[in-house]
Tab-separated table of C-alpha atoms and ligand atoms in Angstrom:
chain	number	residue	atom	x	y	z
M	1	UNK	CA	-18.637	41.462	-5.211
M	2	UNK	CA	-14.958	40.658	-5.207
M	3	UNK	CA	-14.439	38.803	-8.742
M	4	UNK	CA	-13.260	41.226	-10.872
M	5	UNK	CA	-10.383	39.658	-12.394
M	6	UNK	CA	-12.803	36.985	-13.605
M	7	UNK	CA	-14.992	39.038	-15.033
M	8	UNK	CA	-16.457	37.846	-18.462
M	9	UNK	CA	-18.765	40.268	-19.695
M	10	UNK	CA	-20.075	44.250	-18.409
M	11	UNK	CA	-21.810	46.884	-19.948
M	12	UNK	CA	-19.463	47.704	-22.456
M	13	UNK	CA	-18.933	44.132	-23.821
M	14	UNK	CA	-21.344	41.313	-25.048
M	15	UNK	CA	-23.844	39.847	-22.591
M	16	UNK	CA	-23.377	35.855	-22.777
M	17	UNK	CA	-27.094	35.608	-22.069
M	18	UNK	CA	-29.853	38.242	-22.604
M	19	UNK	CA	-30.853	38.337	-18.936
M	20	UNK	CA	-33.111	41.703	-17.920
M	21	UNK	CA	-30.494	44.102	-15.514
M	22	UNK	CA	-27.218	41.762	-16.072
M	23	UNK	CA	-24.381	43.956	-15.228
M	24	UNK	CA	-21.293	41.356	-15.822
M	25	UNK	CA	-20.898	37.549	-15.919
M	26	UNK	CA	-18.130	36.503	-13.682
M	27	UNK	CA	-16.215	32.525	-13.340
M	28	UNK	CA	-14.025	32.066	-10.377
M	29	UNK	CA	-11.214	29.307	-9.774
M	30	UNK	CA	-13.090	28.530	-6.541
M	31	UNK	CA	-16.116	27.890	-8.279
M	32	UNK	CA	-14.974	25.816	-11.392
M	33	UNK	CA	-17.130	25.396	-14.172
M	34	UNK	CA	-20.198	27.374	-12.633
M	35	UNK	CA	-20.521	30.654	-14.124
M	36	UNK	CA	-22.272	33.645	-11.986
M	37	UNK	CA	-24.806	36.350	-13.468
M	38	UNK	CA	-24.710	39.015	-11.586
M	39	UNK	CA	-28.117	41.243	-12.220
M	40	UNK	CA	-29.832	44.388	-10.973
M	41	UNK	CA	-33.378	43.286	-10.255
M	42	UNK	CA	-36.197	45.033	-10.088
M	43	UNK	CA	-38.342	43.333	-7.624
M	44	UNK	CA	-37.547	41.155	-4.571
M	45	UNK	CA	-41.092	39.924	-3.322
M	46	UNK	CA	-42.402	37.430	-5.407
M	47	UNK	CA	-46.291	36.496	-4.692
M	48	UNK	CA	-47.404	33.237	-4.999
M	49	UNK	CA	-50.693	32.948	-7.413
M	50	UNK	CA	-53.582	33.229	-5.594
M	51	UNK	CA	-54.481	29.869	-6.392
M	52	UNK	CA	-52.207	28.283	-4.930
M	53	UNK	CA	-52.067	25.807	-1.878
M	54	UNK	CA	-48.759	26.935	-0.634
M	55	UNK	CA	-48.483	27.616	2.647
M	56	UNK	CA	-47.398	31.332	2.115
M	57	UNK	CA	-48.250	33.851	0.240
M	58	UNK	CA	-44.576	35.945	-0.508
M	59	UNK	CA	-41.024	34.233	-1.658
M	60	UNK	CA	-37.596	35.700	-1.947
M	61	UNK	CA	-35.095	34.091	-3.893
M	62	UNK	CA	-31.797	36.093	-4.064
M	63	UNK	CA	-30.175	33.453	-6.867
M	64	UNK	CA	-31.803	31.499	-9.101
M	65	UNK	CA	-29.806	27.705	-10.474
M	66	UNK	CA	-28.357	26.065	-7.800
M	67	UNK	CA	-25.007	25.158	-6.844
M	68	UNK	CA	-26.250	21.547	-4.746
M	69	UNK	CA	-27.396	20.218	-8.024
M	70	UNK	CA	-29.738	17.642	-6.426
M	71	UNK	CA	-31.191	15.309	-9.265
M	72	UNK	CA	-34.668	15.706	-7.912
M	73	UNK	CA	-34.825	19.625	-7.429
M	74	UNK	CA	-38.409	20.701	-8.939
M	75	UNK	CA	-36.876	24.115	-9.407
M	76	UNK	CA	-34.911	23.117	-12.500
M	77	UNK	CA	-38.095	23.790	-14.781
M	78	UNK	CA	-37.554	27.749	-13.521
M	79	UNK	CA	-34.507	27.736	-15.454
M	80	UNK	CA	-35.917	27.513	-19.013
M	81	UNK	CA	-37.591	31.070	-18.213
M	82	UNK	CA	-33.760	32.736	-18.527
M	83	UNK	CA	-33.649	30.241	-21.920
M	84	UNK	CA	-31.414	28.018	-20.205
M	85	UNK	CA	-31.984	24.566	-19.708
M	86	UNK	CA	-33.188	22.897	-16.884
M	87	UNK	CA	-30.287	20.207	-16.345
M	88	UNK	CA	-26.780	21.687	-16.263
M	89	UNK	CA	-27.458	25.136	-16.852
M	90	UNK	CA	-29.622	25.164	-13.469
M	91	UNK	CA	-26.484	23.426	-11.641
M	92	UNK	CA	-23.802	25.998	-13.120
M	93	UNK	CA	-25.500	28.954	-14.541
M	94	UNK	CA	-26.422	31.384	-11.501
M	95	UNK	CA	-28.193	34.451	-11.442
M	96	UNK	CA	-27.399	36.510	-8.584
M	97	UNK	CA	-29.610	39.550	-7.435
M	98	UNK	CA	-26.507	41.835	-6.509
M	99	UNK	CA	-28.879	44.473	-5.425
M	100	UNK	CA	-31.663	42.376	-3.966
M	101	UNK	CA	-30.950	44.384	-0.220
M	102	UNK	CA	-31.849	47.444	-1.558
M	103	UNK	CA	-35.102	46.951	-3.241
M	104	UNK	CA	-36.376	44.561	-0.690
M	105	UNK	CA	-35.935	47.272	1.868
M	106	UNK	CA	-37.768	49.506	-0.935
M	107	UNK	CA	-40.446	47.478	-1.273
M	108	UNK	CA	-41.268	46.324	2.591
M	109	UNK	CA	-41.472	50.413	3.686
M	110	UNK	CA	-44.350	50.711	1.381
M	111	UNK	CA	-47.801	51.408	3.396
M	112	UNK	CA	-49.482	48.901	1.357
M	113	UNK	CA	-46.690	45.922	2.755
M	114	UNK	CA	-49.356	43.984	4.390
M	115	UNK	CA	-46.403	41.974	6.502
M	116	UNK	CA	-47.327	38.542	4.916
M	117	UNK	CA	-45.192	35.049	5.613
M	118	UNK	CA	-42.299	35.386	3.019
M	119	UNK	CA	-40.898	31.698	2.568
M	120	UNK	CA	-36.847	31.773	1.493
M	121	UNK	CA	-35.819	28.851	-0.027
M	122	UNK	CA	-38.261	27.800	-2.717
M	123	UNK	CA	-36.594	27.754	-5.945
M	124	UNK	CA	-33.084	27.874	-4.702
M	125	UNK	CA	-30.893	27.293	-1.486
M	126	UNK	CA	-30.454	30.760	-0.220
M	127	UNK	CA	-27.361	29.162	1.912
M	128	UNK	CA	-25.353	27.640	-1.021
M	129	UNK	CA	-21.840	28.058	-1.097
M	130	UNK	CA	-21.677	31.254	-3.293
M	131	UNK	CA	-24.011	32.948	-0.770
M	132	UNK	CA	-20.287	32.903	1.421
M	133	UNK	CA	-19.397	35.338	-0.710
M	134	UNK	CA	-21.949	37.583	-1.612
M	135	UNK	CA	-23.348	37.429	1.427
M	136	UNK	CA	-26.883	38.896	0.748
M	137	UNK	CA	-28.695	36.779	3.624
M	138	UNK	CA	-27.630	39.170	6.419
M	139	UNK	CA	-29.449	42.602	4.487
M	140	UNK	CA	-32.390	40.035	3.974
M	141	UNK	CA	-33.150	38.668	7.522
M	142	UNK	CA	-32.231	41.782	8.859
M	143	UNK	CA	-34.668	43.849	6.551
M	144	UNK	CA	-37.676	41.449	7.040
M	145	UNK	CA	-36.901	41.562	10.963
M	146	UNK	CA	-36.938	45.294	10.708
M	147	UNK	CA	-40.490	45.573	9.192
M	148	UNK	CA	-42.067	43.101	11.196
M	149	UNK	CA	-42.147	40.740	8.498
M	150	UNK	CA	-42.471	36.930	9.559
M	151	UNK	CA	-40.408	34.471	6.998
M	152	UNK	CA	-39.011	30.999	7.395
M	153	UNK	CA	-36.071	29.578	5.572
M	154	UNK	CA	-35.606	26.351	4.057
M	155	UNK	CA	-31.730	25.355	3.338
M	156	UNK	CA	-29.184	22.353	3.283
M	157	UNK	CA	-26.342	24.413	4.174
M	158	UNK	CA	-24.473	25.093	7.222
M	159	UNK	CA	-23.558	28.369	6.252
M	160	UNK	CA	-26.405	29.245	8.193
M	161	UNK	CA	-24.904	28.820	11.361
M	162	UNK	CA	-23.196	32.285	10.158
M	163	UNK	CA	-26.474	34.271	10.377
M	164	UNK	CA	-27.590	32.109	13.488
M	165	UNK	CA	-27.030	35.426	15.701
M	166	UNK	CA	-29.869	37.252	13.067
M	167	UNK	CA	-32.492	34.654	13.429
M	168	UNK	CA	-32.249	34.423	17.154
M	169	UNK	CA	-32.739	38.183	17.028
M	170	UNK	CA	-35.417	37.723	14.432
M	171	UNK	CA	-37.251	35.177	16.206
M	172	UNK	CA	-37.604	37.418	18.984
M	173	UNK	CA	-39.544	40.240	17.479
M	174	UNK	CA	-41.343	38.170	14.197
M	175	UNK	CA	-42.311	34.624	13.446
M	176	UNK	CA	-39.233	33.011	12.304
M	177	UNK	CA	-39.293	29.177	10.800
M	178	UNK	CA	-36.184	27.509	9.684
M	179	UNK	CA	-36.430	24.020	7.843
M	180	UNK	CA	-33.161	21.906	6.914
M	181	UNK	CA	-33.508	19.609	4.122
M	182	UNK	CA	-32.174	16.091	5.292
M	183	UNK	CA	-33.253	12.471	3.364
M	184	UNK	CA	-30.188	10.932	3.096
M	185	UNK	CA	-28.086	9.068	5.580
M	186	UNK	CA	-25.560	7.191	3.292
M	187	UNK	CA	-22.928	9.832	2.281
M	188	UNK	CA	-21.948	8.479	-1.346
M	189	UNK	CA	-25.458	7.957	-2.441
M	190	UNK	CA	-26.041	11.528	-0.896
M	191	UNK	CA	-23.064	12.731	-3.191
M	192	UNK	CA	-24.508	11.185	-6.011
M	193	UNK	CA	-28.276	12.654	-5.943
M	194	UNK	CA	-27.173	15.816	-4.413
M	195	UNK	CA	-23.782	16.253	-5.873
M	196	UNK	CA	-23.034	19.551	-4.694
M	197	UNK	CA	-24.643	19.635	-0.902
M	198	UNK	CA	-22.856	19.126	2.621
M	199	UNK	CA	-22.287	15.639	4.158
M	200	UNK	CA	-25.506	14.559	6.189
M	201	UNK	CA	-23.032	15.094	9.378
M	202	UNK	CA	-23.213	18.403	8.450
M	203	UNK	CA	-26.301	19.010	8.283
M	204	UNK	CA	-27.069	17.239	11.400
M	205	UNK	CA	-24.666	19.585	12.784
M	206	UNK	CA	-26.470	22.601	12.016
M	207	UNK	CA	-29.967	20.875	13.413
M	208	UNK	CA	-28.087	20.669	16.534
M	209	UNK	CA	-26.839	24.087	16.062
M	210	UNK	CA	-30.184	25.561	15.297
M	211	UNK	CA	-31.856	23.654	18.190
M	212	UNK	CA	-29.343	24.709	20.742
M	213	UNK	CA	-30.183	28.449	19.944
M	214	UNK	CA	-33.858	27.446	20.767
M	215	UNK	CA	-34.932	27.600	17.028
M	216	UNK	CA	-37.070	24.503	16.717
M	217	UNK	CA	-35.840	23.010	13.605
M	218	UNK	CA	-37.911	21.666	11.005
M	219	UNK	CA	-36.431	18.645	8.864
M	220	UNK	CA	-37.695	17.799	6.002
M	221	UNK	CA	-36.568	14.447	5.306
M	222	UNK	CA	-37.917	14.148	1.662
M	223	UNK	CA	-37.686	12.558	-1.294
M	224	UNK	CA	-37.957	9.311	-0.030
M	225	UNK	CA	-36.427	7.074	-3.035
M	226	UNK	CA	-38.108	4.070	-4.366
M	227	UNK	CA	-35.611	0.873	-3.823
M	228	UNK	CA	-32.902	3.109	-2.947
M	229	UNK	CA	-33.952	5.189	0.772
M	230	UNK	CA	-37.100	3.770	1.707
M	231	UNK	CA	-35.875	0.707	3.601
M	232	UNK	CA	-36.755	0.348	7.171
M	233	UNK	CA	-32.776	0.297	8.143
M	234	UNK	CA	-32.676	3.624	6.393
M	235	UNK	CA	-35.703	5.568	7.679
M	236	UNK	CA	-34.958	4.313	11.259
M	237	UNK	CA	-31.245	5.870	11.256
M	238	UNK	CA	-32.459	9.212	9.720
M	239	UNK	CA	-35.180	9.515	11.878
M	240	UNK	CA	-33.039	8.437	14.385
M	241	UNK	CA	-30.144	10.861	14.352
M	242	UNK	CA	-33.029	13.470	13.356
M	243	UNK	CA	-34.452	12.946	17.004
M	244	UNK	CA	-31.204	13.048	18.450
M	245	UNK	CA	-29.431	16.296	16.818
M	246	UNK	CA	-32.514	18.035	17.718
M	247	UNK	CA	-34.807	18.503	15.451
M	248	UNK	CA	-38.731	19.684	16.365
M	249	UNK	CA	-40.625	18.067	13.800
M	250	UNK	CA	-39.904	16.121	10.608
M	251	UNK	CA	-42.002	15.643	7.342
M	252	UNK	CA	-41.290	12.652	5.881
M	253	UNK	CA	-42.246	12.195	1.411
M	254	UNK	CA	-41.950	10.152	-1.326
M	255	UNK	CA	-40.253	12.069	-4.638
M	256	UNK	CA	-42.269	13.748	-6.987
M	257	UNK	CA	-41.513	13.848	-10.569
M	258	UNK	CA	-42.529	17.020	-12.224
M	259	UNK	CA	-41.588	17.563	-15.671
M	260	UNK	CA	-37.958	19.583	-15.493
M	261	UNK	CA	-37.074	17.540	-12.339
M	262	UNK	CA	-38.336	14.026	-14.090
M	263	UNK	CA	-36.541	13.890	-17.569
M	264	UNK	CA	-33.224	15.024	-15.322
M	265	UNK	CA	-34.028	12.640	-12.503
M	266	UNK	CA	-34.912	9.359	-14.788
M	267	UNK	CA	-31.420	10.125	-16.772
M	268	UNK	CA	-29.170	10.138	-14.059
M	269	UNK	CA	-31.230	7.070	-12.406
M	270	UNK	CA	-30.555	4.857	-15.622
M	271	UNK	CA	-26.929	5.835	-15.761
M	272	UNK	CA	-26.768	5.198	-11.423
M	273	UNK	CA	-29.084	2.542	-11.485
M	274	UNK	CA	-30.225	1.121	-14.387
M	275	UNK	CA	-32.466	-1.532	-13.122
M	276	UNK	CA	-34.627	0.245	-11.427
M	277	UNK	CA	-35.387	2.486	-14.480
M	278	UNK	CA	-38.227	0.082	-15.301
M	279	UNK	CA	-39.387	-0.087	-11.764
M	280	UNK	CA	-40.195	3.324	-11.428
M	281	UNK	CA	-41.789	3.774	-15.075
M	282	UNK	CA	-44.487	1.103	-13.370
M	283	UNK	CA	-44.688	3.131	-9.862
M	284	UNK	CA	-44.779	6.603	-11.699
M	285	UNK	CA	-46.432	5.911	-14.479
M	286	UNK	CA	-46.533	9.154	-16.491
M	287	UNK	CA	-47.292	11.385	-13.595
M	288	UNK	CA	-45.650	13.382	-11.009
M	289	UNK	CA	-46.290	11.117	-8.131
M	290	UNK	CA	-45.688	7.321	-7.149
M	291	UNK	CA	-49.043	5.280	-6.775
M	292	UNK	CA	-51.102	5.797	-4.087
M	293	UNK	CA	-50.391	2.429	-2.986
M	294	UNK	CA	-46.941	2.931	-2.893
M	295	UNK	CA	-47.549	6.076	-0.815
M	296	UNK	CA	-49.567	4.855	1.496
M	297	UNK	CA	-47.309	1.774	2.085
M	298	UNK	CA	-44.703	4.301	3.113
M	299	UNK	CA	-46.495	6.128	5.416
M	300	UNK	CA	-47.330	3.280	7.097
M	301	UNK	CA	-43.662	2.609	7.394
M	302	UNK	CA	-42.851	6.199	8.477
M	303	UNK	CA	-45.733	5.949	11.166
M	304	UNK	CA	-43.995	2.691	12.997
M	305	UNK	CA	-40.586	4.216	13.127
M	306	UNK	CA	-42.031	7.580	14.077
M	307	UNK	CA	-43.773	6.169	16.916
M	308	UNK	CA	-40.061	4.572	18.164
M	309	UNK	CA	-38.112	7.810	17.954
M	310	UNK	CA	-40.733	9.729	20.325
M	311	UNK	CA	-42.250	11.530	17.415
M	312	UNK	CA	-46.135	11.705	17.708
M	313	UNK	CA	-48.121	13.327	14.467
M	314	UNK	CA	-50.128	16.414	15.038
M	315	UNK	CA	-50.712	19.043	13.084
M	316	UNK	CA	-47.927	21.771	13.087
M	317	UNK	CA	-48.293	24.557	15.378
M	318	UNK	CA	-48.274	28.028	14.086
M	319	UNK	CA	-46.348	30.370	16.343
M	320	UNK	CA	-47.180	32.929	13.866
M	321	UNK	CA	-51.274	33.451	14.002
M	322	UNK	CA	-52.707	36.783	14.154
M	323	UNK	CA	-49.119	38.114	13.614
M	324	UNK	CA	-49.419	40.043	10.598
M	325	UNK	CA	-50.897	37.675	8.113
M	326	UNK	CA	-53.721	38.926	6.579
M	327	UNK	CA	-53.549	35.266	3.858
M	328	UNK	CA	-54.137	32.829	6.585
M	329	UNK	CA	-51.207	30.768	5.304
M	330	UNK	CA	-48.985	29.930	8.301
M	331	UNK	CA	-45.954	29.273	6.169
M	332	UNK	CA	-44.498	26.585	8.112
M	333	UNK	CA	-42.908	23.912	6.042
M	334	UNK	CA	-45.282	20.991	6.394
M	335	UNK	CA	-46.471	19.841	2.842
M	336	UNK	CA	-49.156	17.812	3.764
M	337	UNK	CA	-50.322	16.688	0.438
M	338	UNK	CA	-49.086	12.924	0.187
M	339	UNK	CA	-50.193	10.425	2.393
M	340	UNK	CA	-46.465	9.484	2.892
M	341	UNK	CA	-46.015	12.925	3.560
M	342	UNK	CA	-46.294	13.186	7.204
M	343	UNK	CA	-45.618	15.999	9.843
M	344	UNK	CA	-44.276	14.993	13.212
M	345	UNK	CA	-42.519	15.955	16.324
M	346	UNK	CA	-41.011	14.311	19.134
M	347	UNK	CA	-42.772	13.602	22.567
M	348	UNK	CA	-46.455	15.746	20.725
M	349	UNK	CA	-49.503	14.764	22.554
M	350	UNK	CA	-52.254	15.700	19.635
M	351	UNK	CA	-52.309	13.125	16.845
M	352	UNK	CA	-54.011	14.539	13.839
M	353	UNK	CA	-52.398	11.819	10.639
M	354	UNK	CA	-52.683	13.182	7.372
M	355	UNK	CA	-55.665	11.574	5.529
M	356	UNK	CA	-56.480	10.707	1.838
M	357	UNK	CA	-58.680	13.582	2.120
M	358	UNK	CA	-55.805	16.008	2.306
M	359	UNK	CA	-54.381	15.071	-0.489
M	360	UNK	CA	-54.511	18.408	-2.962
M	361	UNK	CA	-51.440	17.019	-4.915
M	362	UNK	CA	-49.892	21.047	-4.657
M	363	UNK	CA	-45.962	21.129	-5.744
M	364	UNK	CA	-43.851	20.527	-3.094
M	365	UNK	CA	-40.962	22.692	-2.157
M	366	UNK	CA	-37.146	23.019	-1.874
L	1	SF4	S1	-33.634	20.884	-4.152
L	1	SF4	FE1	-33.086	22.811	-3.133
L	1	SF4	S2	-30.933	22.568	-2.613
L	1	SF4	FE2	-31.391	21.035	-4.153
L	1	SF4	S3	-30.867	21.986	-6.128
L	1	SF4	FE3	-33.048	22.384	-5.742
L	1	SF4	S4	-33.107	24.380	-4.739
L	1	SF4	FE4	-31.011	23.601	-4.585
């Protein structure tokens, strides 16, 4: 990495935070008031407990905190585990994996590498600004690619389009599943709930871009907000320009408020929009999730406008069976666990809704 004039702490001087392997904290003008841990770690694969409902079994995350600061990321709670805080630590405070290359490459030429789904993108955009810099994506794709390893990426930014030429090659020799994150259509409330992500033209950009190079985009066009996104004009122009930039299938969901996401969420809602603080404490009660009423009042909704942009429900297809997944997880990113959570794609002949019976109530990812 480039920063060294910046350079606040390294071996020789006091660590500002007692992180395992930091090697130096670093600030850059480019970057103001975000400060960058730069760490040796020690694994790269992270399994998912056994228990879970995820639909893979492996993660990578090459930072940790996140630079798009969305009010509603359920990744903030991950942040207390470094003893920061879940709020503006997790926007400004981020640990970077320097040598994350390396060890994955370690770690994936062991005989006992079963080549399980590895899902990028679950605690932390692996395409966030900084990634322009320390460019650790390319060693990634290219090391899961190598070993046969199939993986799917979930991001919000365009930087992608960078490594487009290393997923096209990927896609030919592994299972590869890229998801953009897309819910909101009005640019200034997008800037206010995700403060530090691309303009949805952007992002439609790189659905377009993704699609063009035969990559089947998944959107995920979630949180839905109470009062504030989940009006029919809304819905029908994202799903709308979703359909027309491209994208394969969309999965449509109401926000969840998990504790971490939910203290940091309601506090920015009653400074943004105080009126509907009282609103939600009645649809959320003290839980994660809106009512089930409310959910299934929005699927409803999604269904109807669904059906007018050519998208048909079905259950997501899974390129990837038999092809080296011993966990049966296909690792797409379809969370079907909320009725208003619903998987589609344009012109599909096989409807298969999501039911009440589905509902396992699993986290949700980002
Ligand atoms: S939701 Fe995703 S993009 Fe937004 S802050 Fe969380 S990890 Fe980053």
């Amino acid at each position: 990495m480039r920063w060294d004039g910046q350079k606040l702490s390294d071996g020789a001087g006091p660590a500002l935070l007692p992180l395992n392997g930091l090697v130096r904290s670093v600030r850059t003008p480019e970057f103001e008031g975000v400060t960058f841990h730069e760490v040796l770690c020690k694994s790269a694969l992270n399994r998912v407990p056994k228990n879970s409902t995820m639909p893979f079994t492996w993660t990578i995350n090459p930072t940790r905190g996140c630079l798009h600061q969305c009010v509603y990321c359920f990744a903030r709670k991950t942040h207390e585990y470094l003893d920061l805080d879940s709020g503006a630590d997790f926007d400004s405070q981020i640990v970077v994996k320097t040598n994350i290359v390396e060890v994955l490459r370690a770690e994936l030429a062991r005989p006992s590498w079963a080549r399980e789904h590895v899902a990028l993108g679950t605690n932390s955009d692996p395409y966030m600004r900084a990634e322009g810099r320390y460019e650790l994506m390319p060693g990634i794709l290219e090391a899961l690619t190598e070993a046969r390893t199939p993986f799917s990426v979930l991001t919000k930014g365009p930087l992608l389009r960078r490594d487009l030429p290393l997923l096209v090659r990927a896609a030919q020799r592994v299972s590869v599943d890229v998801g953009v994150s897309l819910a909101f259509m009005d640019p200034e409330l997008q800037q206010r709930v995700e403060p530090g992500t691309p303009k949805p033209a952007a992002r439609l950009q790189l659905i377009r871009a993704l699609a063009d190079a035969g990559l089947e985009p998944t959107v995920m066009a979630m949180p839905v907000l109470p009062w504030l996104t989940d009006s029919d004009e809304h819905l029908d122009v994202l799903m709308g320009a979703v359909a027309e930039a491209g994208g394969a299938w969309v999965t449509v969901g109401a926000l969840h408020l998990r504790p971490g996401a939910r203290e940091w969420f309601l506090g920015w809602l009653g400074r943004d929009y105080p009126d509907l603080v009282p609103k939600y404490e009645v649809l959320y009660g003290r839980g994660s999730y809106a009512s089930a009423e409310y959910r299934e009042w929005l699927a409803g909704r999604v269904r109807r406008l669904r059906r007018r942009h050519g998208f048909t429900e079905r259950a997501p297809r899974d390129r990837a069976a038999g092809e080296g997944r011993s966990s049966g997880k296909s690792g797409r990113w379809s969370l079907r666990n909320d009725p208003a959570e619903v998987t589609a794609r344009p012109g599909a002949a096989e409807p298969v809704g999501p039911t009440l019976s589905e509902l396992s109530m699993q986290p949700a990812l980002f």
